């Protein structure tokens, strides 16, 4: 079982997550803006995906603070932040994490939402990057063909 923490700890947890959401928004803005697909764009997409775990780990921590019995964490000290991050990685990748089990409906909903978010993020990301790459290739072909002299003579 998870022990209840003080209200000040819960406020610190909520306050600490704001920077992650700003960073996440900036990363996604750069990843999905128009232009060619580069290594930096792919690295930004990976960083945004990994940054999702920190937002979700804050959500789990808040849920555990609000409802101490929201998770059954036998043998795991969930007061240590790294356990929530590990749990979040397991949920985001839909692999699960055997050490912590949601027991409250809100906790179950959070876990399901993170699993769906992780899968949709990957599907949308790959689709967007592939369409951006194809679009850039087609535009490049059109620019090359427009710049070449035509094979027709002007008799």
PDB file of N, CA and C in Angstrom, residues 75-147:
ATOM      1  N   UNK A  75       6.240  -4.669  -2.059  1.00  0.00           N
ATOM      2  CA  UNK A  75       7.685  -4.772  -2.205  1.00  0.00           C
ATOM      3  C   UNK A  75       8.325  -3.614  -2.949  1.00  0.00           C
ATOM      4  N   UNK A  76       7.562  -2.586  -3.288  1.00  0.00           N
ATOM      5  CA  UNK A  76       8.103  -1.445  -4.027  1.00  0.00           C
ATOM      6  C   UNK A  76       7.838  -0.175  -3.235  1.00  0.00           C
ATOM      7  N   UNK A  77       8.871   0.607  -3.044  1.00  0.00           N
ATOM      8  CA  UNK A  77       8.736   1.878  -2.337  1.00  0.00           C
ATOM      9  C   UNK A  77       8.384   2.954  -3.358  1.00  0.00           C
ATOM     10  N   UNK A  78       7.095   3.220  -3.522  1.00  0.00           N
ATOM     11  CA  UNK A  78       6.645   4.170  -4.547  1.00  0.00           C
ATOM     12  C   UNK A  78       6.830   5.623  -4.145  1.00  0.00           C
ATOM     13  N   UNK A  79       7.388   5.863  -2.964  1.00  0.00           N
ATOM     14  CA  UNK A  79       7.707   7.239  -2.618  1.00  0.00           C
ATOM     15  C   UNK A  79       8.951   7.698  -3.368  1.00  0.00           C
ATOM     16  N   UNK A  80       9.699   6.759  -3.945  1.00  0.00           N
ATOM     17  CA  UNK A  80      10.874   7.074  -4.755  1.00  0.00           C
ATOM     18  C   UNK A  80      10.402   7.313  -6.187  1.00  0.00           C
ATOM     19  N   UNK A  81      10.745   8.472  -6.728  1.00  0.00           N
ATOM     20  CA  UNK A  81      10.234   8.886  -8.036  1.00  0.00           C
ATOM     21  C   UNK A  81      10.597   7.920  -9.154  1.00  0.00           C
ATOM     22  N   UNK A  82      11.756   7.298  -9.089  1.00  0.00           N
ATOM     23  CA  UNK A  82      12.189   6.419 -10.180  1.00  0.00           C
ATOM     24  C   UNK A  82      11.228   5.243 -10.379  1.00  0.00           C
ATOM     25  N   UNK A  83      10.564   4.809  -9.331  1.00  0.00           N
ATOM     26  CA  UNK A  83       9.604   3.706  -9.474  1.00  0.00           C
ATOM     27  C   UNK A  83       8.408   4.135 -10.318  1.00  0.00           C
ATOM     28  N   UNK A  84       7.965   5.389 -10.166  1.00  0.00           N
ATOM     29  CA  UNK A  84       6.859   5.880 -10.990  1.00  0.00           C
ATOM     30  C   UNK A  84       7.302   6.051 -12.437  1.00  0.00           C
ATOM     31  N   UNK A  85       8.541   6.471 -12.639  1.00  0.00           N
ATOM     32  CA  UNK A  85       9.054   6.603 -14.009  1.00  0.00           C
ATOM     33  C   UNK A  85       9.154   5.230 -14.661  1.00  0.00           C
ATOM     34  N   UNK A  86       9.688   4.239 -13.935  1.00  0.00           N
ATOM     35  CA  UNK A  86       9.756   2.876 -14.469  1.00  0.00           C
ATOM     36  C   UNK A  86       8.364   2.342 -14.785  1.00  0.00           C
ATOM     37  N   UNK A  87       7.440   2.580 -13.877  1.00  0.00           N
ATOM     38  CA  UNK A  87       6.060   2.132 -14.093  1.00  0.00           C
ATOM     39  C   UNK A  87       5.483   2.797 -15.338  1.00  0.00           C
ATOM     40  N   UNK A  88       5.754   4.086 -15.481  1.00  0.00           N
ATOM     41  CA  UNK A  88       5.237   4.823 -16.630  1.00  0.00           C
ATOM     42  C   UNK A  88       5.811   4.289 -17.944  1.00  0.00           C
ATOM     43  N   UNK A  89       7.103   3.976 -17.974  1.00  0.00           N
ATOM     44  CA  UNK A  89       7.685   3.381 -19.186  1.00  0.00           C
ATOM     45  C   UNK A  89       6.984   2.075 -19.536  1.00  0.00           C
ATOM     46  N   UNK A  90       6.694   1.274 -18.523  1.00  0.00           N
ATOM     47  CA  UNK A  90       5.989   0.015 -18.766  1.00  0.00           C
ATOM     48  C   UNK A  90       4.591   0.230 -19.319  1.00  0.00           C
ATOM     49  N   UNK A  91       3.891   1.220 -18.808  1.00  0.00           N
ATOM     50  CA  UNK A  91       2.536   1.509 -19.289  1.00  0.00           C
ATOM     51  C   UNK A  91       2.561   2.132 -20.686  1.00  0.00           C
ATOM     52  N   UNK A  92       3.478   3.063 -20.928  1.00  0.00           N
ATOM     53  CA  UNK A  92       3.550   3.752 -22.221  1.00  0.00           C
ATOM     54  C   UNK A  92       3.848   2.778 -23.346  1.00  0.00           C
ATOM     55  N   UNK A  93       4.683   1.812 -23.079  1.00  0.00           N
ATOM     56  CA  UNK A  93       5.022   0.824 -24.102  1.00  0.00           C
ATOM     57  C   UNK A  93       4.049  -0.352 -24.106  1.00  0.00           C
ATOM     58  N   UNK A  94       3.077  -0.325 -23.221  1.00  0.00           N
ATOM     59  CA  UNK A  94       2.044  -1.366 -23.091  1.00  0.00           C
ATOM     60  C   UNK A  94       2.637  -2.720 -22.697  1.00  0.00           C
ATOM     61  N   UNK A  95       3.797  -2.694 -22.056  1.00  0.00           N
ATOM     62  CA  UNK A  95       4.394  -3.929 -21.561  1.00  0.00           C
ATOM     63  C   UNK A  95       3.915  -4.264 -20.161  1.00  0.00           C
ATOM     64  N   UNK A  96       3.547  -3.221 -19.422  1.00  0.00           N
ATOM     65  CA  UNK A  96       3.107  -3.406 -18.045  1.00  0.00           C
ATOM     66  C   UNK A  96       4.296  -3.409 -17.108  1.00  0.00           C
ATOM     67  N   UNK A  97       4.030  -3.360 -15.844  1.00  0.00           N
ATOM     68  CA  UNK A  97       5.069  -3.354 -14.817  1.00  0.00           C
ATOM     69  C   UNK A  97       4.525  -4.158 -13.650  1.00  0.00           C
ATOM     70  N   UNK A  98       5.122  -5.294 -13.390  1.00  0.00           N
ATOM     71  CA  UNK A  98       4.579  -6.252 -12.436  1.00  0.00           C
ATOM     72  C   UNK A  98       4.634  -5.804 -10.983  1.00  0.00           C
ATOM     73  N   UNK A  99       5.502  -4.864 -10.624  1.00  0.00           N
ATOM     74  CA  UNK A  99       5.661  -4.488  -9.228  1.00  0.00           C
ATOM     75  C   UNK A  99       4.572  -3.606  -8.676  1.00  0.00           C
ATOM     76  N   UNK A 100       3.841  -2.892  -9.538  1.00  0.00           N
ATOM     77  CA  UNK A 100       2.802  -1.965  -9.085  1.00  0.00           C
ATOM     78  C   UNK A 100       1.521  -2.302  -9.841  1.00  0.00           C
ATOM     79  N   UNK A 101       0.427  -2.425  -9.096  1.00  0.00           N
ATOM     80  CA  UNK A 101      -0.857  -2.783  -9.706  1.00  0.00           C
ATOM     81  C   UNK A 101      -1.897  -1.721  -9.346  1.00  0.00           C
ATOM     82  N   UNK A 102      -2.589  -1.146 -10.346  1.00  0.00           N
ATOM     83  CA  UNK A 102      -3.640  -0.175 -10.022  1.00  0.00           C
ATOM     84  C   UNK A 102      -4.829  -0.890  -9.391  1.00  0.00           C
ATOM     85  N   UNK A 103      -5.363  -0.323  -8.303  1.00  0.00           N
ATOM     86  CA  UNK A 103      -6.502  -0.942  -7.621  1.00  0.00           C
ATOM     87  C   UNK A 103      -7.715  -0.026  -7.580  1.00  0.00           C
ATOM     88  N   UNK A 104      -7.542   1.214  -7.975  1.00  0.00           N
ATOM     89  CA  UNK A 104      -8.602   2.214  -7.945  1.00  0.00           C
ATOM     90  C   UNK A 104      -9.059   2.484  -9.382  1.00  0.00           C
ATOM     91  N   UNK A 105     -10.349   2.777  -9.611  1.00  0.00           N
ATOM     92  CA  UNK A 105     -10.812   3.069 -10.970  1.00  0.00           C
ATOM     93  C   UNK A 105     -10.061   4.222 -11.643  1.00  0.00           C
ATOM     94  N   UNK A 106      -9.704   5.244 -10.892  1.00  0.00           N
ATOM     95  CA  UNK A 106      -8.947   6.362 -11.473  1.00  0.00           C
ATOM     96  C   UNK A 106      -7.562   5.885 -11.901  1.00  0.00           C
ATOM     97  N   UNK A 107      -6.932   5.081 -11.071  1.00  0.00           N
ATOM     98  CA  UNK A 107      -5.609   4.548 -11.400  1.00  0.00           C
ATOM     99  C   UNK A 107      -5.686   3.644 -12.637  1.00  0.00           C
ATOM    100  N   UNK A 108      -6.721   2.819 -12.717  1.00  0.00           N
ATOM    101  CA  UNK A 108      -6.912   1.973 -13.906  1.00  0.00           C
ATOM    102  C   UNK A 108      -7.078   2.835 -15.153  1.00  0.00           C
ATOM    103  N   UNK A 109      -7.858   3.891 -15.031  1.00  0.00           N
ATOM    104  CA  UNK A 109      -8.093   4.784 -16.171  1.00  0.00           C
ATOM    105  C   UNK A 109      -6.798   5.456 -16.606  1.00  0.00           C
ATOM    106  N   UNK A 110      -6.000   5.911 -15.655  1.00  0.00           N
ATOM    107  CA  UNK A 110      -4.711   6.512 -15.993  1.00  0.00           C
ATOM    108  C   UNK A 110      -3.830   5.523 -16.751  1.00  0.00           C
ATOM    109  N   UNK A 111      -3.764   4.297 -16.263  1.00  0.00           N
ATOM    110  CA  UNK A 111      -2.926   3.283 -16.914  1.00  0.00           C
ATOM    111  C   UNK A 111      -3.410   2.983 -18.324  1.00  0.00           C
ATOM    112  N   UNK A 112      -4.701   2.838 -18.491  1.00  0.00           N
ATOM    113  CA  UNK A 112      -5.255   2.580 -19.820  1.00  0.00           C
ATOM    114  C   UNK A 112      -4.997   3.755 -20.760  1.00  0.00           C
ATOM    115  N   UNK A 113      -5.190   4.954 -20.241  1.00  0.00           N
ATOM    116  CA  UNK A 113      -4.976   6.147 -21.060  1.00  0.00           C
ATOM    117  C   UNK A 113      -3.518   6.254 -21.491  1.00  0.00           C
ATOM    118  N   UNK A 114      -2.592   5.938 -20.612  1.00  0.00           N
ATOM    119  CA  UNK A 114      -1.187   6.008 -21.008  1.00  0.00           C
ATOM    120  C   UNK A 114      -0.844   4.951 -22.047  1.00  0.00           C
ATOM    121  N   UNK A 115      -1.373   3.743 -21.891  1.00  0.00           N
ATOM    122  CA  UNK A 115      -1.110   2.694 -22.875  1.00  0.00           C
ATOM    123  C   UNK A 115      -1.635   3.090 -24.256  1.00  0.00           C
ATOM    124  N   UNK A 116      -2.843   3.650 -24.299  1.00  0.00           N
ATOM    125  CA  UNK A 116      -3.415   4.098 -25.575  1.00  0.00           C
ATOM    126  C   UNK A 116      -2.604   5.266 -26.137  1.00  0.00           C
ATOM    127  N   UNK A 117      -2.217   6.205 -25.281  1.00  0.00           N
ATOM    128  CA  UNK A 117      -1.413   7.343 -25.724  1.00  0.00           C
ATOM    129  C   UNK A 117      -0.103   6.881 -26.341  1.00  0.00           C
ATOM    130  N   UNK A 118       0.557   5.944 -25.701  1.00  0.00           N
ATOM    131  CA  UNK A 118       1.831   5.438 -26.222  1.00  0.00           C
ATOM    132  C   UNK A 118       1.689   4.806 -27.589  1.00  0.00           C
ATOM    133  N   UNK A 119       0.645   4.024 -27.774  1.00  0.00           N
ATOM    134  CA  UNK A 119       0.451   3.356 -29.069  1.00  0.00           C
ATOM    135  C   UNK A 119       0.018   4.349 -30.149  1.00  0.00           C
ATOM    136  N   UNK A 120      -0.890   5.250 -29.811  1.00  0.00           N
ATOM    137  CA  UNK A 120      -1.332   6.254 -30.793  1.00  0.00           C
ATOM    138  C   UNK A 120      -0.197   7.200 -31.165  1.00  0.00           C
ATOM    139  N   UNK A 121       0.623   7.578 -30.205  1.00  0.00           N
ATOM    140  CA  UNK A 121       1.751   8.464 -30.495  1.00  0.00           C
ATOM    141  C   UNK A 121       2.640   7.824 -31.557  1.00  0.00           C
ATOM    142  N   UNK A 122       2.986   6.564 -31.354  1.00  0.00           N
ATOM    143  CA  UNK A 122       3.858   5.898 -32.315  1.00  0.00           C
ATOM    144  C   UNK A 122       3.206   5.789 -33.687  1.00  0.00           C
ATOM    145  N   UNK A 123       1.936   5.437 -33.735  1.00  0.00           N
ATOM    146  CA  UNK A 123       1.244   5.300 -35.018  1.00  0.00           C
ATOM    147  C   UNK A 123       1.161   6.641 -35.750  1.00  0.00           C
ATOM    148  N   UNK A 124       0.771   7.688 -35.043  1.00  0.00           N
ATOM    149  CA  UNK A 124       0.646   9.009 -35.660  1.00  0.00           C
ATOM    150  C   UNK A 124       2.023   9.542 -36.045  1.00  0.00           C
ATOM    151  N   UNK A 125       3.012   9.337 -35.192  1.00  0.00           N
ATOM    152  CA  UNK A 125       4.360   9.813 -35.482  1.00  0.00           C
ATOM    153  C   UNK A 125       4.919   9.173 -36.746  1.00  0.00           C
ATOM    154  N   UNK A 126       4.841   7.867 -36.837  1.00  0.00           N
ATOM    155  CA  UNK A 126       5.366   7.183 -38.014  1.00  0.00           C
ATOM    156  C   UNK A 126       4.615   7.620 -39.266  1.00  0.00           C
ATOM    157  N   UNK A 127       3.289   7.696 -39.196  1.00  0.00           N
ATOM    158  CA  UNK A 127       2.505   8.136 -40.355  1.00  0.00           C
ATOM    159  C   UNK A 127       2.896   9.548 -40.777  1.00  0.00           C
ATOM    160  N   UNK A 128       3.055  10.443 -39.819  1.00  0.00           N
ATOM    161  CA  UNK A 128       3.415  11.832 -40.139  1.00  0.00           C
ATOM    162  C   UNK A 128       4.817  11.929 -40.731  1.00  0.00           C
ATOM    163  N   UNK A 129       5.781  11.254 -40.131  1.00  0.00           N
ATOM    164  CA  UNK A 129       7.143  11.311 -40.645  1.00  0.00           C
ATOM    165  C   UNK A 129       7.242  10.691 -42.043  1.00  0.00           C
ATOM    166  N   UNK A 130       6.547   9.596 -42.289  1.00  0.00           N
ATOM    167  CA  UNK A 130       6.559   8.984 -43.621  1.00  0.00           C
ATOM    168  C   UNK A 130       5.907   9.920 -44.636  1.00  0.00           C
ATOM    169  N   UNK A 131       4.772  10.522 -44.290  1.00  0.00           N
ATOM    170  CA  UNK A 131       4.118  11.430 -45.237  1.00  0.00           C
ATOM    171  C   UNK A 131       4.971  12.672 -45.484  1.00  0.00           C
ATOM    172  N   UNK A 132       5.659  13.171 -44.470  1.00  0.00           N
ATOM    173  CA  UNK A 132       6.551  14.316 -44.653  1.00  0.00           C
ATOM    174  C   UNK A 132       7.718  13.949 -45.568  1.00  0.00           C
ATOM    175  N   UNK A 133       8.250  12.759 -45.407  1.00  0.00           N
ATOM    176  CA  UNK A 133       9.368  12.316 -46.236  1.00  0.00           C
ATOM    177  C   UNK A 133       8.929  12.162 -47.688  1.00  0.00           C
ATOM    178  N   UNK A 134       7.781  11.546 -47.913  1.00  0.00           N
ATOM    179  CA  UNK A 134       7.270  11.372 -49.276  1.00  0.00           C
ATOM    180  C   UNK A 134       6.989  12.726 -49.915  1.00  0.00           C
ATOM    181  N   UNK A 135       6.388  13.631 -49.158  1.00  0.00           N
ATOM    182  CA  UNK A 135       6.088  14.966 -49.669  1.00  0.00           C
ATOM    183  C   UNK A 135       7.367  15.716 -50.038  1.00  0.00           C
ATOM    184  N   UNK A 136       8.377  15.634 -49.200  1.00  0.00           N
ATOM    185  CA  UNK A 136       9.647  16.301 -49.491  1.00  0.00           C
ATOM    186  C   UNK A 136      10.313  15.700 -50.720  1.00  0.00           C
ATOM    187  N   UNK A 137      10.240  14.385 -50.883  1.00  0.00           N
ATOM    188  CA  UNK A 137      10.810  13.725 -52.062  1.00  0.00           C
ATOM    189  C   UNK A 137      10.091  14.156 -53.339  1.00  0.00           C
ATOM    190  N   UNK A 138       8.761  14.207 -53.289  1.00  0.00           N
ATOM    191  CA  UNK A 138       7.992  14.626 -54.462  1.00  0.00           C
ATOM    192  C   UNK A 138       8.284  16.074 -54.822  1.00  0.00           C
ATOM    193  N   UNK A 139       8.379  16.926 -53.834  1.00  0.00           N
ATOM    194  CA  UNK A 139       8.687  18.331 -54.079  1.00  0.00           C
ATOM    195  C   UNK A 139      10.085  18.468 -54.679  1.00  0.00           C
ATOM    196  N   UNK A 140      11.028  17.695 -54.186  1.00  0.00           N
ATOM    197  CA  UNK A 140      12.392  17.725 -54.702  1.00  0.00           C
ATOM    198  C   UNK A 140      12.432  17.265 -56.160  1.00  0.00           C
ATOM    199  N   UNK A 141      11.668  16.227 -56.485  1.00  0.00           N
ATOM    200  CA  UNK A 141      11.602  15.736 -57.870  1.00  0.00           C
ATOM    201  C   UNK A 141      11.005  16.801 -58.781  1.00  0.00           C
ATOM    202  N   UNK A 142       9.944  17.459 -58.319  1.00  0.00           N
ATOM    203  CA  UNK A 142       9.314  18.502 -59.136  1.00  0.00           C
ATOM    204  C   UNK A 142      10.267  19.666 -59.362  1.00  0.00           C
ATOM    205  N   UNK A 143      11.009  20.059 -58.350  1.00  0.00           N
ATOM    206  CA  UNK A 143      11.960  21.153 -58.495  1.00  0.00           C
ATOM    207  C   UNK A 143      13.088  20.785 -59.448  1.00  0.00           C
ATOM    208  N   UNK A 144      13.544  19.541 -59.383  1.00  0.00           N
ATOM    209  CA  UNK A 144      14.610  19.101 -60.290  1.00  0.00           C
ATOM    210  C   UNK A 144      14.110  19.055 -61.726  1.00  0.00           C
ATOM    211  N   UNK A 145      12.890  18.550 -61.935  1.00  0.00           N
ATOM    212  CA  UNK A 145      12.367  18.435 -63.296  1.00  0.00           C
ATOM    213  C   UNK A 145      12.017  19.815 -63.870  1.00  0.00           C
ATOM    214  N   UNK A 146      11.625  20.756 -63.028  1.00  0.00           N
ATOM    215  CA  UNK A 146      11.314  22.112 -63.504  1.00  0.00           C
ATOM    216  C   UNK A 146      12.584  22.865 -63.882  1.00  0.00           C
ATOM    217  N   UNK A 147      13.691  22.536 -63.289  1.00  0.00           N
ATOM    218  CA  UNK A 147      14.951  23.214 -63.567  1.00  0.00           C
ATOM    219  C   UNK A 147      15.695  22.646 -64.763  1.00  0.00           C
TER     220      UNK A 147
END
